[in-house]
Each structure stands twice: as structure tokens, then as C-alpha cells.
PDB file of C-alpha atoms in Angstrom:
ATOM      1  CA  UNK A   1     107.920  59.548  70.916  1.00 43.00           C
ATOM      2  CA  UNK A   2     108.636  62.826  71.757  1.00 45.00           C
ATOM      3  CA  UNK A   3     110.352  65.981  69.604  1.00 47.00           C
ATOM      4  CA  UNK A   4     113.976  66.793  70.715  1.00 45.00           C
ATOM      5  CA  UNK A   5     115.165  64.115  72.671  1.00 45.00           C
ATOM      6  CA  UNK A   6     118.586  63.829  73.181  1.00 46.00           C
ATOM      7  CA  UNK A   7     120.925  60.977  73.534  1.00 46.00           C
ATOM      8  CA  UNK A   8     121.662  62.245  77.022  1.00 46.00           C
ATOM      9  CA  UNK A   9     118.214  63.032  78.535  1.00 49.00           C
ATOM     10  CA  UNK A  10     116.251  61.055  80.901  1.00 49.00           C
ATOM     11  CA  UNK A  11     112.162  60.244  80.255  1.00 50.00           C
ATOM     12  CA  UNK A  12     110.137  60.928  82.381  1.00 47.00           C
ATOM     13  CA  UNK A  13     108.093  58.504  84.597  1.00 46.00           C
ATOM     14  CA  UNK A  14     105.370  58.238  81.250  1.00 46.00           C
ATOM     15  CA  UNK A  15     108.716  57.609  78.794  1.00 48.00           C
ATOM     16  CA  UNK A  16     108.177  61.188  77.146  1.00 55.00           C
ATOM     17  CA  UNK A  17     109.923  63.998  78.162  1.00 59.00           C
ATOM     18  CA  UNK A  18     108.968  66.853  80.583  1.00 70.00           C
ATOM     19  CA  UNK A  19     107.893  70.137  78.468  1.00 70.00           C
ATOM     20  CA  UNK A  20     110.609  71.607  79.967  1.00 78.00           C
ATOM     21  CA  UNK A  21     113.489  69.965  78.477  1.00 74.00           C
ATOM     22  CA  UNK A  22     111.640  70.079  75.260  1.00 71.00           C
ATOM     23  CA  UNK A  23     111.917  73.603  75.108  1.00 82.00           C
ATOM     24  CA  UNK A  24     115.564  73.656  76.971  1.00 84.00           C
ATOM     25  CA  UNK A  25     116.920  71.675  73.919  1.00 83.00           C
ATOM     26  CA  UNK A  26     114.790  74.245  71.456  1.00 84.00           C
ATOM     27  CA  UNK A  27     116.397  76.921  73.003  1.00 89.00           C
ATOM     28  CA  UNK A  28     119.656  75.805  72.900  1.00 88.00           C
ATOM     29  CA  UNK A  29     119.280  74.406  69.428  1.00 88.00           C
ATOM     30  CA  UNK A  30     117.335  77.771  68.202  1.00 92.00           C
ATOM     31  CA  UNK A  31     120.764  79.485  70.342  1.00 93.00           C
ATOM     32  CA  UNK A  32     123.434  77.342  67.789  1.00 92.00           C
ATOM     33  CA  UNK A  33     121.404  78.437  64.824  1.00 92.00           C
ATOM     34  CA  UNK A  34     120.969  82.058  64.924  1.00 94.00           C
ATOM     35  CA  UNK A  35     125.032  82.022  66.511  1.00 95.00           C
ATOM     36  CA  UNK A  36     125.977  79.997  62.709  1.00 93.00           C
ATOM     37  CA  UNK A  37     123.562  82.733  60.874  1.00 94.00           C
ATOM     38  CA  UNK A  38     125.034  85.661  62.671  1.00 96.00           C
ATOM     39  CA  UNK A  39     128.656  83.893  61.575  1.00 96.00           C
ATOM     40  CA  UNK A  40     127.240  83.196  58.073  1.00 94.00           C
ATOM     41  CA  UNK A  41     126.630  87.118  57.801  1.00 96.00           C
ATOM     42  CA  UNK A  42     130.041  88.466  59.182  1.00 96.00           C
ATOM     43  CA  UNK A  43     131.644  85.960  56.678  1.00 96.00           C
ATOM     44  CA  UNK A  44     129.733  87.576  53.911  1.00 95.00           C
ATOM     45  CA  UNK A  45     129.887  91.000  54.954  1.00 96.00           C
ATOM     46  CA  UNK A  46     133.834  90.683  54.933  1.00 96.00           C
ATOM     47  CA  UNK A  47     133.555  88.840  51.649  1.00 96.00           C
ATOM     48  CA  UNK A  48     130.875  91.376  50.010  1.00 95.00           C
ATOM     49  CA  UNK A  49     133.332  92.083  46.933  1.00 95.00           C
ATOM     50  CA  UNK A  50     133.589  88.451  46.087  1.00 95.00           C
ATOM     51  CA  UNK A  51     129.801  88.248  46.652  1.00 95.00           C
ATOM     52  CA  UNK A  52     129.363  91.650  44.608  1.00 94.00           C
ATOM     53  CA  UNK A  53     131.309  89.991  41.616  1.00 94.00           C
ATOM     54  CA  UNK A  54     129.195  87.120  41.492  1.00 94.00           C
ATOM     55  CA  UNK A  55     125.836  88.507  42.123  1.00 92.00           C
ATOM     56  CA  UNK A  56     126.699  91.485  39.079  1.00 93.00           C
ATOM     57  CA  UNK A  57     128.606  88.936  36.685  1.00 93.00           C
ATOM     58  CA  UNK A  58     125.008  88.488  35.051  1.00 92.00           C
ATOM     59  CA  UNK A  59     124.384  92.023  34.352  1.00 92.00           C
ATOM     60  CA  UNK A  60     127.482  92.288  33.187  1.00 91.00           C
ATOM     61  CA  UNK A  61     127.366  89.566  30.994  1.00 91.00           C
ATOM     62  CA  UNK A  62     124.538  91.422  28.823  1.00 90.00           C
ATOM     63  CA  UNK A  63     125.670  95.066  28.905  1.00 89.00           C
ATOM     64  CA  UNK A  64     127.897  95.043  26.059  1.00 90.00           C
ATOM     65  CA  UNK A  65     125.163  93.866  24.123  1.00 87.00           C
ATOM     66  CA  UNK A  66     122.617  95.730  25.047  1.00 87.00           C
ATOM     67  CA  UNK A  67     124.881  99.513  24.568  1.00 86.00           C
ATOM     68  CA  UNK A  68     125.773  97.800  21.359  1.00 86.00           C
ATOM     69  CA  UNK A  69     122.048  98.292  20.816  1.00 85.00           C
ATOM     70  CA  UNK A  70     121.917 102.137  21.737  1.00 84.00           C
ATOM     71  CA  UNK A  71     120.780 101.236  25.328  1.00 86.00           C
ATOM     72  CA  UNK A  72     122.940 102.846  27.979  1.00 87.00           C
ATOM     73  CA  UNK A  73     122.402 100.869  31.657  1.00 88.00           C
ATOM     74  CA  UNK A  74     124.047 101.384  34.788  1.00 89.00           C
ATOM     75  CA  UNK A  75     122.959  99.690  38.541  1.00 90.00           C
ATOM     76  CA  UNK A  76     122.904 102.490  41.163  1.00 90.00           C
ATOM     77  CA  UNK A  77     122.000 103.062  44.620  1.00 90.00           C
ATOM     78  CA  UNK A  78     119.648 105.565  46.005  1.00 87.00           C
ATOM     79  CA  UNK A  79     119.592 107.945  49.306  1.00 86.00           C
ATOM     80  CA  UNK A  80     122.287 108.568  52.022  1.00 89.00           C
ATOM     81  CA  UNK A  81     121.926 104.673  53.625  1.00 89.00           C
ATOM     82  CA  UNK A  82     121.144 103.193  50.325  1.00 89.00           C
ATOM     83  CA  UNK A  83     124.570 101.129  49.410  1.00 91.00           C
ATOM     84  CA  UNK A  84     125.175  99.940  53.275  1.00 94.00           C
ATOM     85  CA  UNK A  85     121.564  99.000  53.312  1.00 92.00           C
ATOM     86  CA  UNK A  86     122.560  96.898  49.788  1.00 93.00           C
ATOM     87  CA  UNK A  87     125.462  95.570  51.312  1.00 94.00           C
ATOM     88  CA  UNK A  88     123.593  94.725  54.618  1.00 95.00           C
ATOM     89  CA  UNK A  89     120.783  92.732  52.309  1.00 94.00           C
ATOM     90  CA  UNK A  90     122.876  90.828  50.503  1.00 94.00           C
ATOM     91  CA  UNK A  91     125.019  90.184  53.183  1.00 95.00           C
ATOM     92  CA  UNK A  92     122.386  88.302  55.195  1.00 95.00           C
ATOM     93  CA  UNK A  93     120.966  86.780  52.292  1.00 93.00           C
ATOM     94  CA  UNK A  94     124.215  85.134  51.862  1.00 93.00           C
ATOM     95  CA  UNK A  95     124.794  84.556  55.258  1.00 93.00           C
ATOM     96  CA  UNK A  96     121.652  82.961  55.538  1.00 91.00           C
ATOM     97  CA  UNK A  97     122.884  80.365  52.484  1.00 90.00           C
ATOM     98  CA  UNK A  98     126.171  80.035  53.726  1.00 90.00           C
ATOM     99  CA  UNK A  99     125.600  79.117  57.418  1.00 90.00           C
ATOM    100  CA  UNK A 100     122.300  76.708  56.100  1.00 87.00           C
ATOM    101  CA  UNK A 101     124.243  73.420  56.921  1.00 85.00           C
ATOM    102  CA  UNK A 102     124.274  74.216  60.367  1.00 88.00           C
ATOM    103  CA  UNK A 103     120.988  75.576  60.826  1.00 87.00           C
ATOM    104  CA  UNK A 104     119.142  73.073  58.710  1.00 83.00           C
ATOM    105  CA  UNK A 105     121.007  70.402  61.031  1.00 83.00           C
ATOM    106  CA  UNK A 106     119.529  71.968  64.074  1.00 85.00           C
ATOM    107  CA  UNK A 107     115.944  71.672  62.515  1.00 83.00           C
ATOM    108  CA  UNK A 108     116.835  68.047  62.172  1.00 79.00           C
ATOM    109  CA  UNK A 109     118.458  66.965  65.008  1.00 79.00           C
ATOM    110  CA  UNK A 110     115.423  68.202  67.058  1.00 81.00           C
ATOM    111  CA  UNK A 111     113.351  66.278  64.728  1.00 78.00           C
ATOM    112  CA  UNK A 112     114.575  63.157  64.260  1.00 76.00           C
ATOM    113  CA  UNK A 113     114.834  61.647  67.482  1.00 75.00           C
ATOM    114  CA  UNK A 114     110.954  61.533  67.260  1.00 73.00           C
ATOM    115  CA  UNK A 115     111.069  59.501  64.535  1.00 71.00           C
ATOM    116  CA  UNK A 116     111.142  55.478  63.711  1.00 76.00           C
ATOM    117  CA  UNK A 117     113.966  54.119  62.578  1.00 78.00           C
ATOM    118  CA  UNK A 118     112.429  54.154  58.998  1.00 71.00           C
ATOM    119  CA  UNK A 119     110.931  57.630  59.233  1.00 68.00           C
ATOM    120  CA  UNK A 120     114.761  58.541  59.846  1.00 73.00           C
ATOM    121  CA  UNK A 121     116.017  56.891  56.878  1.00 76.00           C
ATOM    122  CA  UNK A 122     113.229  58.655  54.781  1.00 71.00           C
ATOM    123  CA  UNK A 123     114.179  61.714  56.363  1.00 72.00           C
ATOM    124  CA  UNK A 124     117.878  61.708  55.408  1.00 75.00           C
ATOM    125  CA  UNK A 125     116.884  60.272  51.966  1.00 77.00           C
ATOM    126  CA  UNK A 126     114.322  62.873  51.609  1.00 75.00           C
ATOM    127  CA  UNK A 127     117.304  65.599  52.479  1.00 74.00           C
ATOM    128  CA  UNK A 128     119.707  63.902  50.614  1.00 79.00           C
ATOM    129  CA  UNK A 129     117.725  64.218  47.626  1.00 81.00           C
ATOM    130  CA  UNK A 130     116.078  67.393  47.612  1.00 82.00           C
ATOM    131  CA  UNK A 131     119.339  69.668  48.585  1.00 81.00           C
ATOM    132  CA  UNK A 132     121.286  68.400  44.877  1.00 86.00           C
ATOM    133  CA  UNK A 133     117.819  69.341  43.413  1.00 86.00           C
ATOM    134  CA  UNK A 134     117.689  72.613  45.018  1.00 86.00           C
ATOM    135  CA  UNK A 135     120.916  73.635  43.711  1.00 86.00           C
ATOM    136  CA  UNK A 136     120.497  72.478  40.106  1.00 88.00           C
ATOM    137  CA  UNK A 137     117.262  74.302  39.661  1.00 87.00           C
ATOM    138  CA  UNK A 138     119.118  77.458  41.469  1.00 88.00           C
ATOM    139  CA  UNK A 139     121.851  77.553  38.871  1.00 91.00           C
ATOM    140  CA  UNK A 140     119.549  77.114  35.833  1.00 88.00           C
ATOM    141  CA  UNK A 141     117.731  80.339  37.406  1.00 88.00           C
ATOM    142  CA  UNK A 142     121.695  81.808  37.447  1.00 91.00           C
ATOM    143  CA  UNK A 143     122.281  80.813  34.148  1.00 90.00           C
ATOM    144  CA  UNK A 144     119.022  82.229  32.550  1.00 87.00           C
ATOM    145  CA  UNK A 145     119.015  85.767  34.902  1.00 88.00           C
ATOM    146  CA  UNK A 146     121.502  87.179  32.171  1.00 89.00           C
ATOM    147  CA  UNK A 147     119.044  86.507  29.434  1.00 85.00           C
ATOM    148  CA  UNK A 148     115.991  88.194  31.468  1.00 85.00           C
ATOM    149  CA  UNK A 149     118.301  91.083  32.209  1.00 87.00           C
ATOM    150  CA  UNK A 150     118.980  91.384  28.209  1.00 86.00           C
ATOM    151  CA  UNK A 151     115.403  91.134  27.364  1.00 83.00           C
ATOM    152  CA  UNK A 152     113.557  92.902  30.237  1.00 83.00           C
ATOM    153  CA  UNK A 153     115.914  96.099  29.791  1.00 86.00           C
ATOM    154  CA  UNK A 154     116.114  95.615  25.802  1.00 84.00           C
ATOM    155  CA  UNK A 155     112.933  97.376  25.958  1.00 84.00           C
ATOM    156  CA  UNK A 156     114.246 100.564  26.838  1.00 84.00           C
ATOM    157  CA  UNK A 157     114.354 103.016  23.626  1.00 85.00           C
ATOM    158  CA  UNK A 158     117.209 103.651  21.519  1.00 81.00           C
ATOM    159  CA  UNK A 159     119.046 106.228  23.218  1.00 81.00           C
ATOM    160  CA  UNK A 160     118.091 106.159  26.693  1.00 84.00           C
ATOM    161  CA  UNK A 161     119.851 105.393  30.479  1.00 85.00           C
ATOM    162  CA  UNK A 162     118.296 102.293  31.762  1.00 87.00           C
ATOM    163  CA  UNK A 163     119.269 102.767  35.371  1.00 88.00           C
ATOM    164  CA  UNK A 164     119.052  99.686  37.705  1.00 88.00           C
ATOM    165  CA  UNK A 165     118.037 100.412  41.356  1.00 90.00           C
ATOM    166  CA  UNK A 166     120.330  98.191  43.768  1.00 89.00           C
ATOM    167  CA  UNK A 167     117.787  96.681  45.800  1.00 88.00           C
ATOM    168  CA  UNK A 168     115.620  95.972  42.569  1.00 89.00           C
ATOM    169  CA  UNK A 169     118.039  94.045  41.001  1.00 91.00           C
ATOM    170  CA  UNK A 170     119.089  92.225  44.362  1.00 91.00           C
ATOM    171  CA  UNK A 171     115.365  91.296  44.788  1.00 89.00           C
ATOM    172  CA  UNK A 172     114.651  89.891  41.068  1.00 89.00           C
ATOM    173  CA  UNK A 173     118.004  87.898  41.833  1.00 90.00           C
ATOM    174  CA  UNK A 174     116.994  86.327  44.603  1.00 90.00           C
ATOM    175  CA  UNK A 175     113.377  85.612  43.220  1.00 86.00           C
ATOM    176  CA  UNK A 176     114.999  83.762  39.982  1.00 87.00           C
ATOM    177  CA  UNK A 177     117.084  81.414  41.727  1.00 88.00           C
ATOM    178  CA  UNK A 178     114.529  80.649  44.682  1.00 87.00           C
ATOM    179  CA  UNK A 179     111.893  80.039  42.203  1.00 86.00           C
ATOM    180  CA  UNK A 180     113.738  77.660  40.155  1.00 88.00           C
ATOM    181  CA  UNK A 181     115.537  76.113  43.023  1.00 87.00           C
ATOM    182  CA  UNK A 182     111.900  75.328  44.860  1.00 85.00           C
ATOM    183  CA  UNK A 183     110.717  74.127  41.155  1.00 85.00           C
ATOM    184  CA  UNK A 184     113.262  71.375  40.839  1.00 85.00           C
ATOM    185  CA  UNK A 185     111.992  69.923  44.313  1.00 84.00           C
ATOM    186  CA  UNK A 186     108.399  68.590  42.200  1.00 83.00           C
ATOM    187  CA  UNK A 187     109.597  65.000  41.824  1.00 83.00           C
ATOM    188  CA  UNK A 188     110.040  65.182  45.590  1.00 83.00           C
ATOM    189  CA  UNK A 189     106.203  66.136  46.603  1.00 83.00           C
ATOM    190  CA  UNK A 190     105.388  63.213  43.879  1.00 85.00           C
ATOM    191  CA  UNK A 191     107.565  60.854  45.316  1.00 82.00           C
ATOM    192  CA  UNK A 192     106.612  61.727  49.251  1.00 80.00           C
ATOM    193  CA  UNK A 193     102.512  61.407  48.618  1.00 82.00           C
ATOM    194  CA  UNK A 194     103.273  58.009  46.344  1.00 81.00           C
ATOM    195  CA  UNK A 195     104.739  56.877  49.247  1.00 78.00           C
ATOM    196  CA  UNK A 196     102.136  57.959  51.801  1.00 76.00           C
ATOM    197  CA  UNK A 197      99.776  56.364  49.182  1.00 80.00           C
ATOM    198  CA  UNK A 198      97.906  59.672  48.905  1.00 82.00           C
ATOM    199  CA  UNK A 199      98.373  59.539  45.020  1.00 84.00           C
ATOM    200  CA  UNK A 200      99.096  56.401  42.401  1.00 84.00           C
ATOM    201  CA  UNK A 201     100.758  55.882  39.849  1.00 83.00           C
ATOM    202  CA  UNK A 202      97.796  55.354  37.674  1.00 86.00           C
ATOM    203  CA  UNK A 203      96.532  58.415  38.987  1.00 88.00           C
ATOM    204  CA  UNK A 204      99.244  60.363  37.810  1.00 89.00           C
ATOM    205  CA  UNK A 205      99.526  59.111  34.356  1.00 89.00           C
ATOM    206  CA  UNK A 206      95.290  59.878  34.125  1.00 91.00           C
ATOM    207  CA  UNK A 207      95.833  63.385  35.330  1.00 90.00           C
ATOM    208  CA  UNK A 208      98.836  64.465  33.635  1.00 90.00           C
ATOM    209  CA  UNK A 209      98.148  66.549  31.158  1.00 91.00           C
ATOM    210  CA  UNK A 210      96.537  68.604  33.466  1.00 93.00           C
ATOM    211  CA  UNK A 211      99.045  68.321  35.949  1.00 91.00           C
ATOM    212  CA  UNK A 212     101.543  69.917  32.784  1.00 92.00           C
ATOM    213  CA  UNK A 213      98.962  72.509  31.645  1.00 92.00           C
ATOM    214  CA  UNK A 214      99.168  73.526  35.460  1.00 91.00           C
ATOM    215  CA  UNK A 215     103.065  73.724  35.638  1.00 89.00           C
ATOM    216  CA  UNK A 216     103.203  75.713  32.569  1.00 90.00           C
ATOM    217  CA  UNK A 217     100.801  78.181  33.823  1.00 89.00           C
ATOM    218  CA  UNK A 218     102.650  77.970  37.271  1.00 86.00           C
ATOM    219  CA  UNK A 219     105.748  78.848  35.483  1.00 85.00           C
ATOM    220  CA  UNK A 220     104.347  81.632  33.475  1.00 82.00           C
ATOM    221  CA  UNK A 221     102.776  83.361  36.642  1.00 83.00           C
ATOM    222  CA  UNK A 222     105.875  82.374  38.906  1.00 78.00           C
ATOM    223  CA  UNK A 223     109.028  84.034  36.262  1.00 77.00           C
ATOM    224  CA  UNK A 224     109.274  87.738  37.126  1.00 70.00           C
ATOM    225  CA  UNK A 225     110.055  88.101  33.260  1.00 69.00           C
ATOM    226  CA  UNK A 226     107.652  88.463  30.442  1.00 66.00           C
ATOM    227  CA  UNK A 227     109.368  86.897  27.605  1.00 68.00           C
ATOM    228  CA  UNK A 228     108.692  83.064  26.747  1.00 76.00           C
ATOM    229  CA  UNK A 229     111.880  81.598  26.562  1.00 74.00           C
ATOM    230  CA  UNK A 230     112.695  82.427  30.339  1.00 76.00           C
ATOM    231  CA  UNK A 231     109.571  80.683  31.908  1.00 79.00           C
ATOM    232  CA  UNK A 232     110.073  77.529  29.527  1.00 83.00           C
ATOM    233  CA  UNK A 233     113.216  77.258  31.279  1.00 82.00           C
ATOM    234  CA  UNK A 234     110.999  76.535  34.125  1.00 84.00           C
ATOM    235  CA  UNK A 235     108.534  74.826  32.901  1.00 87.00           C
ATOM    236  CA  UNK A 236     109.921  72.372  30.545  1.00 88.00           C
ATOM    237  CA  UNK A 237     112.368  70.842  33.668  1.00 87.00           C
ATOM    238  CA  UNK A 238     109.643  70.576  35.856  1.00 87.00           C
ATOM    239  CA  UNK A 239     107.712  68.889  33.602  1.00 89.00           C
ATOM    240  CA  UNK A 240     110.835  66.359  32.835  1.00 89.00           C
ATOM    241  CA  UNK A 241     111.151  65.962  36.800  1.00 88.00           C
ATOM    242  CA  UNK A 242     107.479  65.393  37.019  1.00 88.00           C
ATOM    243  CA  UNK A 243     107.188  62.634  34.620  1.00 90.00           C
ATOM    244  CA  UNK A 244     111.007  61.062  35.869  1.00 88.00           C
ATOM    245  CA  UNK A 245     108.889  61.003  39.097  1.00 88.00           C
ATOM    246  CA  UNK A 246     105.549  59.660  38.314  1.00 89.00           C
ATOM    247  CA  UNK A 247     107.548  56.465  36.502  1.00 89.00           C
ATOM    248  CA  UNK A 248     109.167  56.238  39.832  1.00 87.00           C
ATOM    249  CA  UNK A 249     105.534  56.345  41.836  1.00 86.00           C
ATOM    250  CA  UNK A 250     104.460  53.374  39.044  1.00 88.00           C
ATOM    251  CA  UNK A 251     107.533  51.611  39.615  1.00 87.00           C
ATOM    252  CA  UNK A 252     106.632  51.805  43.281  1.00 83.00           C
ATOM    253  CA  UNK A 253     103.557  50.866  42.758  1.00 83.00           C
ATOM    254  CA  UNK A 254     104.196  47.247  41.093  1.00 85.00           C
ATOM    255  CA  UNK A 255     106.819  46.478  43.630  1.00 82.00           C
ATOM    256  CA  UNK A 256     104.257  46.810  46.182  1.00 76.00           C
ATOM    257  CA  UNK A 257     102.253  44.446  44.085  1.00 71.00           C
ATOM    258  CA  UNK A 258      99.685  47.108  43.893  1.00 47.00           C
ATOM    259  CA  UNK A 259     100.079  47.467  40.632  1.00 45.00           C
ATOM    260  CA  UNK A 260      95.527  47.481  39.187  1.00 49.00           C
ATOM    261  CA  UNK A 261      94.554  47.155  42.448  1.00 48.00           C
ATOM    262  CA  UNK A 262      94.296  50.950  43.695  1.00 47.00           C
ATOM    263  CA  UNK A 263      91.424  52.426  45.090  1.00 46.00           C
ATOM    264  CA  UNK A 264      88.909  54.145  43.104  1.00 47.00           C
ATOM    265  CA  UNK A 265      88.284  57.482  43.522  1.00 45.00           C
ATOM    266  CA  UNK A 266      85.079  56.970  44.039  1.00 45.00           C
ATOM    267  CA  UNK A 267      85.417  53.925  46.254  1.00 46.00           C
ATOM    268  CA  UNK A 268      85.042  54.885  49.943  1.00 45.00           C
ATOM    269  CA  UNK A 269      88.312  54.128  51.766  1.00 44.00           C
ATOM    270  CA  UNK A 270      88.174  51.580  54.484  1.00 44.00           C
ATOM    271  CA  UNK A 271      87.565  53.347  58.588  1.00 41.00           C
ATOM    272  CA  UNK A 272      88.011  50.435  60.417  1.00 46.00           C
ATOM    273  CA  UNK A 273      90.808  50.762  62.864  1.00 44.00           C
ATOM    274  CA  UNK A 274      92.881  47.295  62.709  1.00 46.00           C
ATOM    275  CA  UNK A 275      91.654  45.008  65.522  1.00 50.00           C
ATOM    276  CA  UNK A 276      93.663  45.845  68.760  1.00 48.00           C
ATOM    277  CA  UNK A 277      94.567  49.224  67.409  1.00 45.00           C
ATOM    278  CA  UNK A 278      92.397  50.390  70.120  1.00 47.00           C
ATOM    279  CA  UNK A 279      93.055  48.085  72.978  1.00 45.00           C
TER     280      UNK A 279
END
């Protein structure tokens, strides 16, 4: 079947639609998204305070306990443009999060009408699933940032002005709660290539402790902060989600009734098309 087509288009003579229309409906689709984006950032930009608040309440959080220490902090901004170019930032960043719905929708609904009716139920499922995940790993990455903060800046000596660059801090934000939000979506890869029977169950459970050796060391590279605690934040949920998912994959597995009977991985894989595949 063929990407992006609608409920009210016509196929051509060979049932798939003309390139044309494909990228008409792009267009228009591509059209609606940036339009909700563009929104998304005029919505922020009038609501910067609010966003301000939020995006400082971290920082604040700390800094009584870190001038309780002799450690004097302060964020600034730097240069003639430097606090509209701050506000401008973080307005599309949240602009870009707040229209999402809409955009991610457009992705989709020029998506799915090329799938089967069960690729579209996997699809949604697959959404369903992985946008609750994304925002519980992105709010343990909020919920940690204040403790990075404390320790990253509590190595400043006794006496000195810790200043905090704007843009800096707006950029280590963003790469704590993306990182932790895209960690939490590991039982989802598991699941997806159990499915596609790229991976079992009992291959999982024989590889995992390197498969947790590699998440830690993910995590420690990954966490802009040098401090332990803060990347076992990462790495200890990801290796709970990992191992929720690979008892799903074996749970698959034995409802499939394929539970011993996987290939080897040194078993060649059968090539044979099915008869009349190629009729």
C-alpha cells in the first residue's frame, strides 16, 4: 500500500497513488505541523515567566544550600542579544513540546494508512506505550537536575561567584530530561525486535549481564554530571525496564509455543521463499 493515503483520494489505475498526491498530502500535512509548532512557540513566548519559573525552580531548589556552604551562584546572561536569544531558545524548545500532539499526529496519519490493520494496532500500541514512558523517565531527569546542580557547582571554592551562563544551563536542562526520557523507552526496542523475532527470550536472559554492564556504561557516558549517584538514576531504571521487558519477550515467547525451539545462533536461518510467494 502506499504512504499517505487519505480516506478521500482516488488510486490510481495500479491501486497506488500517483507521486503527486503523495507529496500534495506531505505538503499539506508538513503545512499543519510547522502552523501547530509556530502556535506552540507564540504560546510559550507569551507564557515565558511561567516557563522561566519552572525551568529555574531546580536551581533554586539548591542555592540556599550551596551559599550556606560559602558558594555564592547566580545564572546570568551574556552580550547585548543574550536574554532575547534565551527567551527565543527556550521558547521554541517549549513550543516544540507543547504543540507535539499535533505534529506527532501528522507523522502518523501519513503513516498509517500504509499499514495492515495489525501494523496499525501495533502502531497505536507502540505510541500508546512509549509516550507515558517518555514522560516518566523525563521527570526522574527533573527531579535529579537539582542534585547535579548541587554537586556539579559544589565544587566551586569556598568563597567564590559561581556564575551560571543562561544558555549553559538551558542546554544541560534539556540534555537531562531528553536523556532520561529516551532511556525509559528500552523495554520498547526489547519488546519491538521480540516481536519481529529478531531477538528471544532465551537470548536475552544469556546475554544479560552484558546487556547491564552496557547500560551502566551507557549511563555513565550519557549523564552530563560526574558524580555517581546521578547516572545510577539512569542506569538502575533502565536496567529494571530491561529485565520487566525481557520477561515480557519470554512470556511471548511460550505463548507462541516457541518456547526451546528458537534458532541457534549458529543455525543458518531458512531462505526459501514460501511456495507461491513468488507467483
Amino acid at each position: 500500500m502506499a504512504l499517505g493515503r487519505g480516506r478521500d483520494r482516488k488510486p490510481g489505475p495500479g491501486g497506488e497513488m500517483p507521486l503527486l498526491d503523495h507529496l500534495t498530502e506531505l505538503r499539506g500535512r508538513l503545512f499543519k505541523a510547522l502552523l501547530a509548532i509556530a502556535v506552540g512557540v507564540v504560546v510559550a513566548w507569551y507564557f515565558y515567566p511561567e516557563i522561566l519559573d519552572w525551568l529555574t525552580a531546580p536551581y533554586e531548589q539548591v542555592r540556599p544550600a550551596l551559599e550556606a556552604e560559602g558558594i555564592d551562584t547566580e545564572l546570568i546572561v551574556s552580550g547585548i542579544g543574550g536574554a532575547f536569544q534565551f527567551q527565543l531558545k527556550t521558547s521554541i524548545i517549549a513550543g516544540l513540546v507543547l504543540s507535539s500532539p499535533v505534529w506527532i499526529w501528522q507523522l502518523w496519519a501519513f503513516v498509517l494508512p500504509a499499514l495492515h490493520r495489525h501494523e496499525k494496532r501495533a502502531a497505536v500500541l507502540l505510541t500508546a506505550t512509549c509516550l507515558p514512558l517518555f514522560l516518566g523517565g523525563a521527570w526522574l531527569g527533573y527531579w535529579t537536575f537539582p542534585k547535579a546542580i548541587e554537586l556539579l557547582v559544589g565544587f566551586a571554592p569556598e568563597g567564590w561567584t559561581n556564575l551560571l551562563n543562561g544558555a549553559d544551563y538551558l542546554s544541560f536542562a534539556t540534555r537531562m530530561i531528553l536523556l532520561f526520557g529516551v532511556g525509559a523507552q528500552i523495554p520498547v526496542v526489547v519488546v519491538v525486535l521480540n516481536r519481529i523475532n529478531a531477538v528471544s527470550g532465551a537470548q536475552l536472559v544469556r546475554a544479560r549481564p552484558w546487556i547491564i554492564i552496557g547500560i551502566f556504561v551507557f549511563a555513565a557516558i550519557a549523564t552530563p554530571t560526574v558524580d555517581p549517584v546521578t547516572f545510577l538514576f539512569l542506569a538502575i531504571p533502565m536496567s529494571a525496564m530491561h529485565l520487566f521487558a525481557e520477561a515480557i519477550a519470554r512470556l511471548t515467547d511460550r505463548r507462541r509455543g516457541r518456547a526451546g525451539s528458537t534458532w541457534d545462533d549458529d543455525q543458518a536461518s531458512p531462505l526459501d521463499a514460501p511456495e507461491g510467494l513468488n507467483d
